[in-house]
Structures are given as structure tokens and as C-alpha cells.
mmCIF file of C-alpha atoms in Angstrom:
data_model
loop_
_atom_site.group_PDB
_atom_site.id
_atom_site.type_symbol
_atom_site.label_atom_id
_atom_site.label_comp_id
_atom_site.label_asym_id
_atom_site.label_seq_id
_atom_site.Cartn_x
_atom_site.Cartn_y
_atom_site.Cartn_z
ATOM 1 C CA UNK U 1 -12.156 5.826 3.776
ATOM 2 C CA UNK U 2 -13.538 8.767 5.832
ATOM 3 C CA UNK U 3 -11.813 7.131 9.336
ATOM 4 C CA UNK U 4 -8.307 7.249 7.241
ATOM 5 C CA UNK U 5 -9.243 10.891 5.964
ATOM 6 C CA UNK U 6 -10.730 12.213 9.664
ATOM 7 C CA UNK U 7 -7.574 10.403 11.742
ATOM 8 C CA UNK U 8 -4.990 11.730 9.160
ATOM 9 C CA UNK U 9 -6.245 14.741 9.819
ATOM 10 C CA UNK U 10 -6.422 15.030 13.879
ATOM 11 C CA UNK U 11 -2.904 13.942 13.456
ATOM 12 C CA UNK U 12 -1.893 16.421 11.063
ATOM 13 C CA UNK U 13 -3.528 19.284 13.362
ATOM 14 C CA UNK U 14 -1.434 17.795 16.085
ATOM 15 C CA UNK U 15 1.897 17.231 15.186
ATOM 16 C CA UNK U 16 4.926 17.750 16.258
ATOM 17 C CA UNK U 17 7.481 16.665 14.073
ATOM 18 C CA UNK U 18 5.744 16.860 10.294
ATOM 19 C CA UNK U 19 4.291 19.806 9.026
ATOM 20 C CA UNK U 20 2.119 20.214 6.223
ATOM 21 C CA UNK U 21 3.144 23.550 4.433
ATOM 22 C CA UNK U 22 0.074 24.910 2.162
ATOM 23 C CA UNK U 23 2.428 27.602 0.220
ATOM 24 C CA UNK U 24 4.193 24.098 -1.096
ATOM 25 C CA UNK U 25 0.307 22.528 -1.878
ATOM 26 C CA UNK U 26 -0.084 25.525 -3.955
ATOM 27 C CA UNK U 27 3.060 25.348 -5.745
ATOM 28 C CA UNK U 28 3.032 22.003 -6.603
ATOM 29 C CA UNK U 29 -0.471 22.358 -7.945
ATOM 30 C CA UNK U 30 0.419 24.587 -10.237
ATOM 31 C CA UNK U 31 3.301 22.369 -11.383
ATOM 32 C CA UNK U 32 1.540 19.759 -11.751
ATOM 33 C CA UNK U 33 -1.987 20.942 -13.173
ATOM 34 C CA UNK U 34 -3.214 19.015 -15.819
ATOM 35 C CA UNK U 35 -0.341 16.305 -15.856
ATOM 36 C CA UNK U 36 -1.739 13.553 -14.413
ATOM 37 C CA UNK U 37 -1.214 10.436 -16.299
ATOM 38 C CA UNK U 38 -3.456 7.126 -16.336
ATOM 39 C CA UNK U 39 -1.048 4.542 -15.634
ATOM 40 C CA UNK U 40 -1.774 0.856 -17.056
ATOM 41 C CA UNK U 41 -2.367 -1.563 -14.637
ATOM 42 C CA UNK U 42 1.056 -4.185 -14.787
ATOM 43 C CA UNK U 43 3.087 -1.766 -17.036
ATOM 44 C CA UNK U 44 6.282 -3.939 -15.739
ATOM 45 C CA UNK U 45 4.405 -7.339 -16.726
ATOM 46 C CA UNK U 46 4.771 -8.823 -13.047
ATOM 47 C CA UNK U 47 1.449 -9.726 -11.998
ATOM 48 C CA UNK U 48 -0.542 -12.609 -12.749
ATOM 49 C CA UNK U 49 -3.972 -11.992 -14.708
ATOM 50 C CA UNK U 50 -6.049 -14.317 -16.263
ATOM 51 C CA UNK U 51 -9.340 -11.990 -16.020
ATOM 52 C CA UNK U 52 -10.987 -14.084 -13.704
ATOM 53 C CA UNK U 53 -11.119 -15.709 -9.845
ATOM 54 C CA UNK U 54 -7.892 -16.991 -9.859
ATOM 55 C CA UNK U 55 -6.338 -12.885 -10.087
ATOM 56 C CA UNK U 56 -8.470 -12.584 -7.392
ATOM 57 C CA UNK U 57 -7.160 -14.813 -4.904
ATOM 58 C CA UNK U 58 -3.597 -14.259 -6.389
ATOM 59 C CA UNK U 59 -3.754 -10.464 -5.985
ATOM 60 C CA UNK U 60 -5.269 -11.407 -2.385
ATOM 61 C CA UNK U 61 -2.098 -13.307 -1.297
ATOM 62 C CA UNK U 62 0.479 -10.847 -2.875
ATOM 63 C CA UNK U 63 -1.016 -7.676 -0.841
ATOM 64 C CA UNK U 64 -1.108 -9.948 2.802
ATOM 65 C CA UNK U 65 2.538 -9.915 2.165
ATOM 66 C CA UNK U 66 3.782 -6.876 0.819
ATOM 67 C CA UNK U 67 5.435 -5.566 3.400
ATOM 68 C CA UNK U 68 9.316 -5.151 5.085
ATOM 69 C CA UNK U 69 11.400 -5.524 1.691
ATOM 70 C CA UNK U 70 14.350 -3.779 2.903
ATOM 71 C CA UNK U 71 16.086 -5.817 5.388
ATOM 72 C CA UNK U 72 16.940 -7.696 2.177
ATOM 73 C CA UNK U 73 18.752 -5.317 -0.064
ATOM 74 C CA UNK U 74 18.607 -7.886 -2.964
ATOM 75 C CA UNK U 75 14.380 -8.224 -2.290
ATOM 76 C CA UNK U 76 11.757 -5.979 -3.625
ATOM 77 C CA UNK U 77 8.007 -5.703 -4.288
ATOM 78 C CA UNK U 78 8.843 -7.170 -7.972
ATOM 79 C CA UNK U 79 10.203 -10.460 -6.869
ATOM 80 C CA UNK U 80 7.195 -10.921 -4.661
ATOM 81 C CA UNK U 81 4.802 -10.393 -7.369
ATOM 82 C CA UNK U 82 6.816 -12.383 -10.017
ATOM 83 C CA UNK U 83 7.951 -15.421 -7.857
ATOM 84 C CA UNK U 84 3.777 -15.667 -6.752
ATOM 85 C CA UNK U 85 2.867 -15.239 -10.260
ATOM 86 C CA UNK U 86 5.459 -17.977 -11.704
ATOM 87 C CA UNK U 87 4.255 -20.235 -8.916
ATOM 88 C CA UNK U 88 0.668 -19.802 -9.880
ATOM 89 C CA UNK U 89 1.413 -20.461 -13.409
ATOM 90 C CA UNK U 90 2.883 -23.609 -12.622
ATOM 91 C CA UNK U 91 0.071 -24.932 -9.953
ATOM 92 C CA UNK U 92 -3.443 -23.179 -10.007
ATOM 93 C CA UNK U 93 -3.949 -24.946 -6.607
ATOM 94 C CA UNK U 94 -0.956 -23.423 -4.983
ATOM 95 C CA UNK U 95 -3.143 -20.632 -3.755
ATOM 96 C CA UNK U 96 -6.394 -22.688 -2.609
ATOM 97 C CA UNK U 97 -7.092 -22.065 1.340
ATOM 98 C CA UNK U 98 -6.442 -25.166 2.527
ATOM 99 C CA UNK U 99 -2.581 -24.942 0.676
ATOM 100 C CA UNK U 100 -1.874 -21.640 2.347
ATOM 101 C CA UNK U 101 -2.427 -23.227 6.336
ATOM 102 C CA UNK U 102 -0.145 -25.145 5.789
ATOM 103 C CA UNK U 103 2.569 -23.511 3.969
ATOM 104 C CA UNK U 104 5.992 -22.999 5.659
ATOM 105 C CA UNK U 105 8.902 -19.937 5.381
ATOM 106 C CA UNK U 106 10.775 -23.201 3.677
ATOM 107 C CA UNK U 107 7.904 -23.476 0.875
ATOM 108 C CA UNK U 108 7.247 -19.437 0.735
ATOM 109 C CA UNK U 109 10.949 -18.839 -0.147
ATOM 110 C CA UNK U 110 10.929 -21.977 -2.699
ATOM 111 C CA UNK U 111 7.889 -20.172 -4.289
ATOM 112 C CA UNK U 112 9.489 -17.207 -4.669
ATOM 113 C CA UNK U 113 12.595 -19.036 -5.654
ATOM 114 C CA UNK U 114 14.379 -16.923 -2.667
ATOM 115 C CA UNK U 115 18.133 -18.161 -1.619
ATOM 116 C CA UNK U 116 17.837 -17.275 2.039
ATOM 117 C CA UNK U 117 15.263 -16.512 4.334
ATOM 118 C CA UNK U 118 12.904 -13.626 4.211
ATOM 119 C CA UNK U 119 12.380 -10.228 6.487
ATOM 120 C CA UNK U 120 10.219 -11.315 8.965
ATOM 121 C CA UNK U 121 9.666 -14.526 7.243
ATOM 122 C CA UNK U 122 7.220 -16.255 10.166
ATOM 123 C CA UNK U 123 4.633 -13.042 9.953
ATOM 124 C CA UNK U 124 4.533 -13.590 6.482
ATOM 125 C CA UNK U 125 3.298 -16.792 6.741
ATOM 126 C CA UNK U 126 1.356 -16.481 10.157
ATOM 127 C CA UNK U 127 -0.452 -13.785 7.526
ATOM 128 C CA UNK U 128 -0.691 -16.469 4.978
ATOM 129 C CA UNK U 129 -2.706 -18.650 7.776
ATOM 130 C CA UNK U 130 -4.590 -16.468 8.514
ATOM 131 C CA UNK U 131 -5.484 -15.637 5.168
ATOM 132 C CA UNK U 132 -6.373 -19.252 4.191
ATOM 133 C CA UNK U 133 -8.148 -20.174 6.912
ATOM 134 C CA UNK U 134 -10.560 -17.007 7.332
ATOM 135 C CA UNK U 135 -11.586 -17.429 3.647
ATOM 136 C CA UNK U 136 -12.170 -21.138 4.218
ATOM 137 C CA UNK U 137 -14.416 -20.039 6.949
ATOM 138 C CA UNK U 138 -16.000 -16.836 5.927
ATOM 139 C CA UNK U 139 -15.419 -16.916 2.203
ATOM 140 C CA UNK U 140 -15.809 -20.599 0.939
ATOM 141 C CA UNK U 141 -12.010 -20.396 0.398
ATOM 142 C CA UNK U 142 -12.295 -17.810 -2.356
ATOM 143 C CA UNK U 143 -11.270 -14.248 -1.997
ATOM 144 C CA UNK U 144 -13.496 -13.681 -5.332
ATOM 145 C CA UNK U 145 -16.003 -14.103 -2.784
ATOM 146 C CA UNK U 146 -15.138 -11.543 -0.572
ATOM 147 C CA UNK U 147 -14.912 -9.267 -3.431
ATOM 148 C CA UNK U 148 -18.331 -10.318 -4.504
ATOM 149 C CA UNK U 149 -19.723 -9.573 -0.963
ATOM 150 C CA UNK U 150 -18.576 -5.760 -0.667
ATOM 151 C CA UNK U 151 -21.676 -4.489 -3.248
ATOM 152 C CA UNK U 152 -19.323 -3.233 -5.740
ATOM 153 C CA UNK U 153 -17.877 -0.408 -2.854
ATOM 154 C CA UNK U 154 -14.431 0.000 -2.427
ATOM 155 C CA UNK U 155 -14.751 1.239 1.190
ATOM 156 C CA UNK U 156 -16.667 -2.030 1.990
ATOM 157 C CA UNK U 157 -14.285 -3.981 0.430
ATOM 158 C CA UNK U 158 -11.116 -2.548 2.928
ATOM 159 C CA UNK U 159 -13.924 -2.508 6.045
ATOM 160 C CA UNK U 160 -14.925 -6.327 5.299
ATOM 161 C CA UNK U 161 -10.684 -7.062 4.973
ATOM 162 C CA UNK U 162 -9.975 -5.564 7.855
ATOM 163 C CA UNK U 163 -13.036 -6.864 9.745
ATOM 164 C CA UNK U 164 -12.123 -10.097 9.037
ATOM 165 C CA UNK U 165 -8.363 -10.563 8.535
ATOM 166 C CA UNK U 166 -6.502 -8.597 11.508
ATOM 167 C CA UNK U 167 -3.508 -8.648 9.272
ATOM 168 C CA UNK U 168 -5.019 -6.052 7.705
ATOM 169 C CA UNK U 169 -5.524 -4.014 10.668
ATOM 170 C CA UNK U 170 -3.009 -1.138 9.825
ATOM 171 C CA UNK U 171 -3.903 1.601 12.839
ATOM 172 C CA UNK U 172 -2.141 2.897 15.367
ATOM 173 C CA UNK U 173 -2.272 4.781 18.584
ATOM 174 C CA UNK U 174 -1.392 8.302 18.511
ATOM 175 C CA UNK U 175 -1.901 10.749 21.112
ATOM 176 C CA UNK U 176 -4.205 7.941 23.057
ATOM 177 C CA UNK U 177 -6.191 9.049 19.536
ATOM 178 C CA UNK U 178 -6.590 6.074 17.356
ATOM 179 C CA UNK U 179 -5.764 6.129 13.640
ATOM 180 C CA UNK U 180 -6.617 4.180 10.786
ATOM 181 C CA UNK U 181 -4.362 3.911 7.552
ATOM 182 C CA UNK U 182 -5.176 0.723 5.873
ATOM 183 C CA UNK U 183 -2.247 0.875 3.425
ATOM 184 C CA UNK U 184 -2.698 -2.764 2.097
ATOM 185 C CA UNK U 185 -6.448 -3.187 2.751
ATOM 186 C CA UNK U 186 -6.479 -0.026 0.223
ATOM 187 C CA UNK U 187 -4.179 -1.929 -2.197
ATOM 188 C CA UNK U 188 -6.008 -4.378 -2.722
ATOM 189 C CA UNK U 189 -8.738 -2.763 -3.690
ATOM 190 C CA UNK U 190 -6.960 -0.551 -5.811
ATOM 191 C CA UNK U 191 -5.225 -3.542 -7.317
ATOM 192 C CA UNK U 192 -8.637 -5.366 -8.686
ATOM 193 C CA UNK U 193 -9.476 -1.867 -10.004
ATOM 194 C CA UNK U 194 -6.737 -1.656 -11.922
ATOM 195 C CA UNK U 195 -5.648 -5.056 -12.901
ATOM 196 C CA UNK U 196 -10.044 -5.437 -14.213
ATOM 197 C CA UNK U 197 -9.750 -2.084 -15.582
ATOM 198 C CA UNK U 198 -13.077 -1.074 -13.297
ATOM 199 C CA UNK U 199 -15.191 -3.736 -14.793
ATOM 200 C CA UNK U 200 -16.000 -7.125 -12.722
ATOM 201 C CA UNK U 201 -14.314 -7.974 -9.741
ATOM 202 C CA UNK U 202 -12.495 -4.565 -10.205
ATOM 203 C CA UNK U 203 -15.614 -2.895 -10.814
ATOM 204 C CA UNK U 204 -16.293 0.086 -7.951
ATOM 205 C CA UNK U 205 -18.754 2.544 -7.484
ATOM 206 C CA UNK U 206 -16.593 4.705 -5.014
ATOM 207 C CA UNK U 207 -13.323 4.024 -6.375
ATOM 208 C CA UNK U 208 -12.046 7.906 -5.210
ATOM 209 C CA UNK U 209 -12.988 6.943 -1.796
ATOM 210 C CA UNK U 210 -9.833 5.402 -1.754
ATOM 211 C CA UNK U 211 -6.921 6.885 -0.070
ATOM 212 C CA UNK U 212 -2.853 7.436 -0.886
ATOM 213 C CA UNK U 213 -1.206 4.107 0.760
ATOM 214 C CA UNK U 214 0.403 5.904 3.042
ATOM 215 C CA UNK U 215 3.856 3.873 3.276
ATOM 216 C CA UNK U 216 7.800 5.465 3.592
ATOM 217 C CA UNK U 217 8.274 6.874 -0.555
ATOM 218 C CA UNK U 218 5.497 9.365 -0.208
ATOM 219 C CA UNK U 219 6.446 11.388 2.458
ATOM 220 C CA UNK U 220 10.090 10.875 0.954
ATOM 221 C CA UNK U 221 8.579 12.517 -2.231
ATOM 222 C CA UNK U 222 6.294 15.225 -0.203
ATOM 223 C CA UNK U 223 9.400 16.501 1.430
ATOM 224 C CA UNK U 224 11.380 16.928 -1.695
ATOM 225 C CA UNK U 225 7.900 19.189 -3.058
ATOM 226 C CA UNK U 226 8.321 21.180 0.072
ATOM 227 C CA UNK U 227 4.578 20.205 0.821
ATOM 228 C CA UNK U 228 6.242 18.574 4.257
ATOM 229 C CA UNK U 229 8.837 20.327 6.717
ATOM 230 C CA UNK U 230 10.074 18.115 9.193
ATOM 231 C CA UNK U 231 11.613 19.391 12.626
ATOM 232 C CA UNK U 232 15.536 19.304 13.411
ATOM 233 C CA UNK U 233 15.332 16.338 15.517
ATOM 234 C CA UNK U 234 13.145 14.334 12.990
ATOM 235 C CA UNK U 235 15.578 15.405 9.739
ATOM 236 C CA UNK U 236 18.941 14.669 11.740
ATOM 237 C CA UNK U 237 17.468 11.032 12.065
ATOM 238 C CA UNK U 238 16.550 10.721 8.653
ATOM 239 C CA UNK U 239 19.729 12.337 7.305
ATOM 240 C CA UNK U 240 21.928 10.056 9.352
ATOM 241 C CA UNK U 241 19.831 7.183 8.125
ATOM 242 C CA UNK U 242 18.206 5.993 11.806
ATOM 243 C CA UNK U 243 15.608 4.014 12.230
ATOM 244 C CA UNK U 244 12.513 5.344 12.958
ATOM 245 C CA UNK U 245 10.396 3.022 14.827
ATOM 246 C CA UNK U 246 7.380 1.201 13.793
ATOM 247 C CA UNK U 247 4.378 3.321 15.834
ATOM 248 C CA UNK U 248 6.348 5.744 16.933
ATOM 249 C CA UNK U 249 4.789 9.566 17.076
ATOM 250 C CA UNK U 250 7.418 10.044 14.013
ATOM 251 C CA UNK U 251 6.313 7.325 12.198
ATOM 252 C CA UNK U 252 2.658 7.809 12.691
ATOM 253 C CA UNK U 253 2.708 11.699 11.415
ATOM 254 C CA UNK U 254 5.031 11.089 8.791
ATOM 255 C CA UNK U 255 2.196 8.355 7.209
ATOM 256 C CA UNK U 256 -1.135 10.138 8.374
ATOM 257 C CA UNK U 257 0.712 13.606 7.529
ATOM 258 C CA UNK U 258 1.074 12.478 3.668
ATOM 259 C CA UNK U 259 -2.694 11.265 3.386
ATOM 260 C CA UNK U 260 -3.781 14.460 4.717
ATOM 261 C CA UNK U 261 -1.601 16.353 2.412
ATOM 262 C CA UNK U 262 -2.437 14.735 -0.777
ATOM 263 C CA UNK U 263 -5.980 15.214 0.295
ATOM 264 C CA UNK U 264 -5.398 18.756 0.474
ATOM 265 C CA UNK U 265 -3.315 19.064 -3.357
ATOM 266 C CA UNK U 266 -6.314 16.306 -4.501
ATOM 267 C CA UNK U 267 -8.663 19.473 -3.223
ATOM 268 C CA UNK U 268 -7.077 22.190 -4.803
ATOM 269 C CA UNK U 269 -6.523 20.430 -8.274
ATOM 270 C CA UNK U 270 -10.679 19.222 -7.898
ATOM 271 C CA UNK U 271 -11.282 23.079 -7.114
ATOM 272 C CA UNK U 272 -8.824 24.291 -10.433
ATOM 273 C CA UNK U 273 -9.447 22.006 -12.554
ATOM 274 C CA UNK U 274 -13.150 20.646 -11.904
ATOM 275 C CA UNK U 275 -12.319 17.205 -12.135
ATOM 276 C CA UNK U 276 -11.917 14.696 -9.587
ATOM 277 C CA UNK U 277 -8.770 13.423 -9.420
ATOM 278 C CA UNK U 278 -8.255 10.346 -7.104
ATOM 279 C CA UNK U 279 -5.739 10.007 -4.870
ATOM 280 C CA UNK U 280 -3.754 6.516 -6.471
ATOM 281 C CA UNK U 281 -3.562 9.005 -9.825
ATOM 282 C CA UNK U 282 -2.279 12.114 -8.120
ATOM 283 C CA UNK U 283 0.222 9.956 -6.464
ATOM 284 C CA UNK U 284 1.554 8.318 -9.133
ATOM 285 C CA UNK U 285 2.375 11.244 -10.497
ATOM 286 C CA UNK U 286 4.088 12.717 -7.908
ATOM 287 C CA UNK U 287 6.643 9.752 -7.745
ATOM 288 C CA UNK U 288 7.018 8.976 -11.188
ATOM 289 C CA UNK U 289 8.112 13.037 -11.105
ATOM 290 C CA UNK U 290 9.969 13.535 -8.141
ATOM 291 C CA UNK U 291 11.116 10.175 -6.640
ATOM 292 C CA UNK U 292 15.222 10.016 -7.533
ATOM 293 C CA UNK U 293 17.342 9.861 -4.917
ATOM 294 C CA UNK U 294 15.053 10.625 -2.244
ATOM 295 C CA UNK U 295 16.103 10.229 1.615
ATOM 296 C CA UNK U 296 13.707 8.823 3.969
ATOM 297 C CA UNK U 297 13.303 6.597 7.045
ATOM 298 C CA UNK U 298 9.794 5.500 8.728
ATOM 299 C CA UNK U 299 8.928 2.642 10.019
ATOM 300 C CA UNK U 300 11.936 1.049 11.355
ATOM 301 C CA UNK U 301 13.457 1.419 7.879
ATOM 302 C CA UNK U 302 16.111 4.003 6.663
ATOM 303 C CA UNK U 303 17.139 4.006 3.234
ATOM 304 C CA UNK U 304 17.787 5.794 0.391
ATOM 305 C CA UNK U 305 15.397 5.395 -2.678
ATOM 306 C CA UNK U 306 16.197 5.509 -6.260
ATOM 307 C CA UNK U 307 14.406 5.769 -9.667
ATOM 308 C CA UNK U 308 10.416 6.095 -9.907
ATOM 309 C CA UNK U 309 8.118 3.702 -8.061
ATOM 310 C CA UNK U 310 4.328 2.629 -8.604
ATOM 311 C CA UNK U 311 2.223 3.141 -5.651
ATOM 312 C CA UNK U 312 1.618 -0.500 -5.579
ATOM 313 C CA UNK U 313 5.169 -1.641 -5.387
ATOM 314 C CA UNK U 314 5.737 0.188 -2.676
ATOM 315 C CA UNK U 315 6.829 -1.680 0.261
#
């Protein structure tokens, strides 16, 4: 994901209200230096697997929507993934293209078994639309197909998602610069990996090419490290807990700011250690460690965050 790496980066050179401080990379290295864990795939039990297509095109439909939890205080990542899982258990077919076209907010909520309507309920399923009807086109309805047409390469995997399913298409305009972040194309991909433990539809040849998913816990975590500093104005909105706005300069350097710093720790640790650490395992890490009670507001979001989270239930 070099155009996620190079962007974060001309942002991070550029900003004006996230810093990246390197005396924090260095300390937090040291901290953390030769504590990374491996963390198993579905620890929680929440996903659907039955080692074959099916995960696929399940896994497919859960990243297209996570997104925008917290308007719902009662609604997180782990109700998405259950509710889609219990639905698939009870219907293989609920997932087939033609199925998701059609589907209504209605239907979505009474396969999550949700009470109310959900954020931003008619994206979600303008996403799930989209979703069904590209693979019918493109993908003879199968997302195992899509998988199957990367060659085995991560990167290929988030450039064919987000060439074909603008949904997908997580970049912004900063600067009149563009950058690319990919949060969900790159969960997906790091999803298969896990869930098929690197072997066949999960099986990548360029797996560390992969960056963080740069979402609103990370920097959260980064600026309790002291690896970010944020300016006066930017902390006074985040301590008051105001919104920040969805591609707003704030919003875009807090994101590409944390991808380019945990580049720069994954660096350092590579250069101490001589190992390669990916990013999804430093990461990890870092908010199963540091991620109680942390403060932080980006993209039109302000809340406070509690206990540790994996980096893919991250809204």
C-alpha cells in the first residue's frame, strides 16, 4: 500500500494540527520491544467461518458495512458481525448477489435483529447494492472470486476492491494533495488472512504490505504514547468532545498522521529487532496495552473509548 504509505506521509510533513514526535517512537519502542503478541483470528467467537467460499462472501459484506457505530450507543462492531453471522447460519443464500440488491434498511436491521434503525442506515445498504451487483457483474456473484483474481497479493486485492466497488474508495483531499487510506479495503484483506490463517483464500504473499486501518482508536492510543502532540485548538475540541468533521484537515492528519507513525515505530522495531513486524501486529499491541479510557474525536465522532479493542472491530 505504497500510495497509503507515500500520502500519509506528505501529510504528516505538512501538518498543522498533529505532530508526530520521534522522542515518543523511541520510547515506546523500547517499551514495547519484543512484546508483540499473535492474536487468533475470532478470539471473541463472532465471525462466521466455515473454511471455505461462503467466509468469503460473508467477511465481504461485514467490512462494506463497518462503519459509523456510534450514533447508536447501544451498536458496535460485535453486533454487526454476530447478527450477519446468525443470519448466515440460518440461510446460506442470504448473502448471494442477487439477495443483497434488493435488501432494504427494514431487512438489514431484521438481520441483525436491530430494534430501531441504524446510523446512516440507507448508505449501508446503497453499499450493500453496490456490493451485490458489482460481483454479479464482475465477479460471477462471488467475492471468493475476487479473492481468487488478486494472484495471492494483498495490495491487489485492496487495488481490485477499490477499483471496482467505490464504497471502498476511502481518500480524501488534503492540501489540493490527494490521499489514500483504504481502512476497510485493508480489512478485508487482513480479515481472510487471519480468519484462513494465511493459507487459501487468506493466503498472501505481501501480507506486510498492509497498512494500520487508520480509523479514530489509534490516534486515541498514539496520543496517550506521546508518539502524537496535537495543537491547542485541535485538543480543546477533542477534550470538550466536538465533532470533528468527516474530511476535514483535522480529520485527515489525525488518520494519515497514525499510519505514518506506526510506520515509523514498525521501522525502528524492524531495525532493533531484525524482524519484520507488520503493521495489524504492532497495532494490536498497542491497543490491547494502552486503549482504557482514551479521549478522541475524528471523523464527525467524539467519544470516549473504553477497554481494549481489535483492530478489526474498530469502527
Amino acid at each position: 500500500m505504497e500510495e497509503v504509505r507515500a500520502s500519509s506521509a506528505w501529510v504528516a510533513t505538512r501538518s498543522a494540527h498533529v505532530f508526530v514526535d520521534s522522542s515518543g517512537i523511541e520510547k515506546a519502542v523500547e517499551e514495547i520491544q519484543g512484546s508483540i503478541p499473535k492474536v487468533k483470528w475470532d478470539f471473541e467467537g463472532i465471525h462466521y467461518f466455515d473454511n471455505g467460499p461462503l467466509t468469503v462472501q460473508y467477511l465481504f459484506v461485514l467490512d462494506a458495512l463497518n462503519f459509523c457505530f456510534w450514533p447508536d450507543k447501544d451498536l458496535n462492531y460485535d453486533n454487526l458481525a454476530l447478527g450477519l453471522k446468525e443470519a448466515l447460519q440460518d440461510d446460506k443464500s442470504v448473502f448471494d448477489a442477487d439477495r443483497l440488491q434488493k435488501i432494504t434498511g427494514p431487512q438489514l436491521r431484521n438481520l441483525l435483529k436491530w430494534p430501531r434503525p441504524l446510523p446512516l442506515e440507507n448508505e449501508r445498504v446503497r453499499l450493500l447494492h453496490e456490493v451485490g451487483l458489482e460481483l454479479e457483474r464482475s465477479f460471477e456473484g462471488k467475492a471468493c472470486k475476487l479473492v481468487e483474481s488478486c494472484g495471492k497479493s494483498a495490495a491487489n486485492l485492496v487495488a481490485l476492491v477499490t477499483r471496482h466497488f467505490p464504497g471502498f474508495q476511502d481518500h480524501s483531499v488534503y492540501k489540493g494533495h490527494q490521499v489514500f487510506l483504504y481502512k476497510r479495503a485493508q480489512i478485508f484483506a487482513a480479515d481472510l488472512w487471519g480468519a484462513f490463517e494465511g493459507q487459501c483464500y487468506g493466503e498472501f504473499n505481501d501480507i506486510g504490505s498492509i497498512t494500520i486501518f487508520a480509523d479514530y482508536i489509534v490516534p486515541a492510543v498514539l496520543r496517550q504514547l506521546g508518539i502524537l502532540r496535537y495543537s491547542s485548538d485541535l485538543a480543546s475540541i477533542i477534550e470538550a468532545n466536538r465533532e470533528i468533521g468527516s474530511g476535514s484537515e483535522e480529520e485527515i492528519e489525525l488518520r494519515a498522521c497514525s499510519v505514518y507513525a506506526v510506520e515509523k515505530m514498525r521501522e525502528l522495531l524492524n531495525k532493533k529487532s531484525g524482524n519484520q513486524v507488520p503493521d495489524h501486529d504492532l497495532i494490536e499491541l498497542l491497543v490491547a496495552k494502552f486503549s482504557t479510557g482514551i479521549e478522541c474525536g475524528i471523523g464527525s465522532l467524539a467519544l470516549v473509548l473504553w477497554h481494549s479493542v481489535s483492530i478489526s472491530s474498530t469502527p
